[in-house]
Short mmCIF file of C-alpha atoms in Angstrom, two decimals:
data_model
loop_
_atom_site.label_atom_id
_atom_site.label_comp_id
_atom_site.label_asym_id
_atom_site.label_seq_id
_atom_site.Cartn_x
_atom_site.Cartn_y
_atom_site.Cartn_z
CA MET N 1 1.16 -5.65 -17.06
CA ILE N 2 3.13 -5.47 -13.88
CA ARG N 3 5.52 -8.35 -12.95
CA ILE N 4 5.80 -9.30 -9.15
CA ASN N 5 9.59 -9.14 -8.24
CA SER N 6 9.97 -11.63 -5.41
CA GLY N 7 8.23 -14.33 -3.21
CA GLU N 8 6.10 -17.38 -4.34
CA LEU N 9 4.45 -15.46 -7.14
CA LYS N 10 7.78 -14.14 -8.57
CA GLY N 11 7.37 -13.57 -12.33
CA LYS N 12 3.73 -13.66 -12.42
CA ASN N 13 2.01 -10.45 -13.85
CA ILE N 14 -1.01 -8.40 -12.62
CA SER N 15 -3.11 -6.39 -15.24
CA VAL N 16 -3.82 -2.74 -15.05
CA PRO N 17 -6.26 -0.80 -17.21
CA ARG N 18 -4.90 0.80 -20.40
CA ASN N 19 -4.61 4.62 -20.08
CA SER N 20 -5.00 4.46 -16.19
CA LYS N 21 -3.97 7.47 -14.13
CA THR N 22 -2.47 4.94 -11.26
CA ARG N 23 1.28 5.38 -10.98
CA PRO N 24 2.30 1.82 -9.76
CA VAL N 25 5.27 1.52 -7.43
CA THR N 26 8.43 0.88 -9.41
CA SER N 27 10.32 -2.32 -9.26
CA LYS N 28 13.17 -0.64 -7.44
CA MET N 29 10.97 0.90 -4.75
CA ARG N 30 9.27 -2.36 -4.15
CA GLU N 31 12.55 -4.10 -3.86
CA THR N 32 13.77 -1.40 -1.29
CA PHE N 33 10.24 -1.87 0.70
CA PHE N 34 10.45 -5.61 0.76
CA ASN N 35 14.39 -5.72 1.68
CA LEU N 36 13.61 -3.30 4.62
CA LEU N 37 10.98 -5.64 6.00
CA GLY N 38 12.96 -8.79 5.29
CA SER N 39 11.38 -11.83 6.84
CA ASP N 40 9.30 -9.70 9.07
CA ILE N 41 6.83 -9.50 6.41
CA ARG N 42 5.70 -13.25 7.29
CA GLY N 43 2.34 -13.30 8.98
CA MET N 44 1.74 -9.64 8.75
CA VAL N 45 -1.69 -8.11 7.77
CA MET N 46 -1.28 -5.34 5.49
CA LEU N 47 -3.59 -2.30 4.82
CA ASP N 48 -2.94 -0.98 1.47
CA LEU N 49 -4.57 2.42 1.16
CA PHE N 50 -5.05 4.13 -2.33
CA ALA N 51 -4.21 0.62 -3.45
CA GLY N 52 -4.59 1.46 -7.37
CA SER N 53 -2.96 -1.59 -9.08
CA GLY N 54 -2.59 -3.55 -5.83
CA ILE N 55 1.07 -4.64 -6.83
CA MET N 56 2.20 -3.83 -3.20
CA GLY N 57 -0.34 -5.90 -1.58
CA PHE N 58 0.17 -8.73 -4.03
CA GLU N 59 3.81 -8.63 -3.68
CA ALA N 60 3.36 -8.70 0.19
CA ILE N 61 1.24 -11.84 -0.01
CA SER N 62 3.92 -13.22 -2.28
CA ASN N 63 6.57 -12.64 0.41
CA GLY N 64 4.47 -14.13 3.23
CA ALA N 65 1.96 -11.66 4.48
CA GLU N 66 -0.96 -13.34 5.78
CA LYS N 67 -3.46 -10.99 4.26
CA CYS N 68 -3.72 -7.82 2.40
CA PHE N 69 -6.78 -5.24 2.67
CA PHE N 70 -6.97 -3.08 -0.31
CA VAL N 71 -8.74 0.27 -0.01
CA GLU N 72 -9.62 1.92 -3.26
CA ASN N 73 -12.10 4.39 -4.43
CA SER N 74 -12.01 3.78 -8.24
CA GLU N 75 -14.53 1.32 -9.45
CA VAL N 76 -12.27 0.49 -12.43
CA MET N 77 -9.34 -0.36 -10.29
CA ILE N 78 -11.63 -2.48 -7.88
CA GLU N 79 -12.53 -4.63 -10.81
CA PHE N 80 -8.86 -5.03 -11.49
CA LEU N 81 -8.07 -5.93 -7.88
CA TYR N 82 -10.66 -8.57 -8.07
CA LYS N 83 -9.62 -10.04 -11.38
CA ASN N 84 -5.96 -10.10 -10.31
CA SER N 85 -6.47 -11.70 -6.96
CA MET N 86 -8.58 -14.39 -8.85
CA ASN N 87 -5.86 -15.01 -11.49
CA LEU N 88 -2.97 -15.17 -8.88
CA ASP N 89 -5.24 -17.52 -6.79
CA VAL N 90 -4.82 -15.39 -3.68
CA LYS N 91 -8.44 -14.34 -3.31
CA ASP N 92 -8.84 -16.00 0.10
CA SER N 93 -5.71 -13.63 1.28
CA VAL N 94 -7.24 -10.37 0.15
CA ARG N 95 -10.01 -8.35 0.96
CA ILE N 96 -11.04 -5.48 -1.36
CA ILE N 97 -12.92 -2.51 0.08
CA ARG N 98 -14.40 0.23 -2.14
CA LYS N 99 -14.16 3.22 -0.08
CA ASP N 100 -12.43 6.41 0.24
CA ALA N 101 -9.14 6.02 2.43
CA PHE N 102 -9.86 8.85 4.86
CA SER N 103 -13.35 7.50 5.40
CA PHE N 104 -12.03 3.99 5.94
CA LEU N 105 -9.55 5.08 8.44
CA ARG N 106 -12.09 7.24 10.31
CA ASN N 107 -14.89 4.76 10.59
CA TYR N 108 -12.94 1.63 10.97
CA ARG N 109 -14.12 -0.55 13.70
CA PRO N 110 -11.38 -2.96 14.98
CA SER N 111 -11.99 -6.41 13.93
CA ILE N 112 -8.38 -6.51 12.55
CA HIS N 113 -5.41 -4.47 13.16
CA PHE N 114 -3.02 -3.98 10.73
CA ASN N 115 0.84 -4.48 11.47
CA LEU N 116 1.72 -2.84 8.21
CA ILE N 117 0.28 0.10 6.58
CA PHE N 118 1.05 1.31 3.05
CA ALA N 119 -0.19 4.44 1.34
CA ASP N 120 0.18 5.61 -2.25
CA PRO N 121 -1.89 8.76 -2.57
CA PRO N 122 -2.30 10.92 -5.58
CA TYR N 123 0.60 13.45 -5.54
CA GLU N 124 -1.25 16.53 -6.91
CA ASN N 125 -2.38 18.90 -4.10
CA PHE N 126 -2.39 16.04 -1.59
CA ASN N 127 -2.59 16.63 2.07
CA TYR N 128 -0.14 14.33 3.46
CA PRO N 129 -0.29 15.58 7.15
CA ARG N 130 -4.09 14.85 7.11
CA LEU N 131 -3.43 11.41 5.89
CA LEU N 132 -0.92 10.79 8.82
CA GLU N 133 -2.98 12.01 11.39
CA GLU N 134 -5.85 9.91 10.24
CA ILE N 135 -3.62 6.93 10.25
CA PHE N 136 -2.17 7.48 13.68
CA SER N 137 -5.55 8.19 15.11
CA SER N 138 -7.27 5.32 13.55
CA LYS N 139 -8.22 2.04 15.27
CA ALA N 140 -6.82 0.25 12.26
CA ARG N 141 -3.28 0.93 13.62
CA GLU N 142 -1.62 -0.99 16.33
CA GLU N 143 1.12 0.88 18.47
CA ASP N 144 3.93 -0.96 16.69
CA SER N 145 2.44 -0.93 13.20
CA LEU N 146 4.77 -0.01 10.58
CA VAL N 147 3.67 3.11 8.41
CA PHE N 148 5.24 3.66 4.75
CA ILE N 149 3.97 6.51 2.45
CA LYS N 150 4.93 6.86 -1.27
CA ALA N 151 5.33 10.61 -1.59
CA ALA N 152 6.66 12.98 -4.29
CA SER N 153 10.02 14.72 -3.21
CA ALA N 154 8.23 18.05 -3.30
CA ALA N 155 5.59 17.03 -0.88
CA VAL N 156 8.09 15.72 1.84
CA LYS N 157 8.42 19.46 3.11
CA GLN N 158 4.77 19.10 4.10
CA LEU N 159 5.79 16.41 6.78
CA GLN N 160 8.55 18.51 8.60
CA ASN N 161 6.42 18.00 11.91
CA PHE N 162 6.60 14.28 11.63
CA SER N 163 9.49 11.75 12.42
CA PHE N 164 10.32 9.54 9.48
CA ARG N 165 13.06 8.02 7.67
CA ARG N 166 13.40 8.54 3.88
CA TYR N 167 14.29 6.17 1.33
CA GLY N 168 15.17 7.26 -2.23
CA SER N 169 16.45 10.43 -3.46
CA GLY N 170 14.70 11.05 -6.86
CA ASP N 171 11.26 12.55 -7.49
CA VAL N 172 9.48 9.86 -5.49
CA ASN N 173 10.45 8.86 -2.03
CA LEU N 174 9.44 5.90 0.43
CA LEU N 175 8.92 7.34 3.85
CA LYS N 176 8.83 5.07 6.97
CA PHE N 177 7.10 6.63 10.06
#
């Protein structure tokens, strides 16, 4: 179980599968993320890539985001996203898409533009520059969309050709582009 930290749903829990390989965003990192956004989160439409547990999107809705689109490739995690959206009574505020994040970005046909894009890709041997190139060339992104990526500290050096702000100094960082 993961507890929602703030907003309307504060104190409510979401379920995650036992023995899951997902690494949910820590409470401290979520606090940093939502403090950075402040009241700007209100009315935003969020795209949560590699959604996993969905904690970032559920917390965004709790803090006033209008909608969250979860993109996740794991069938097990998709089932938990559906279950949690029902249990939290936010099913009308979410859209759950079972698809590879790269494929989603590449093939997205703009019906909605996302003001906030968050990605929490797998750490091991992940190509962060490719992800950023896909995000920035995707029709899912608006010119002024906020883009955040959760990345292992060791991966940050892959991104030296991109302009970003780094939050955190431990093994895992939140990067704002």
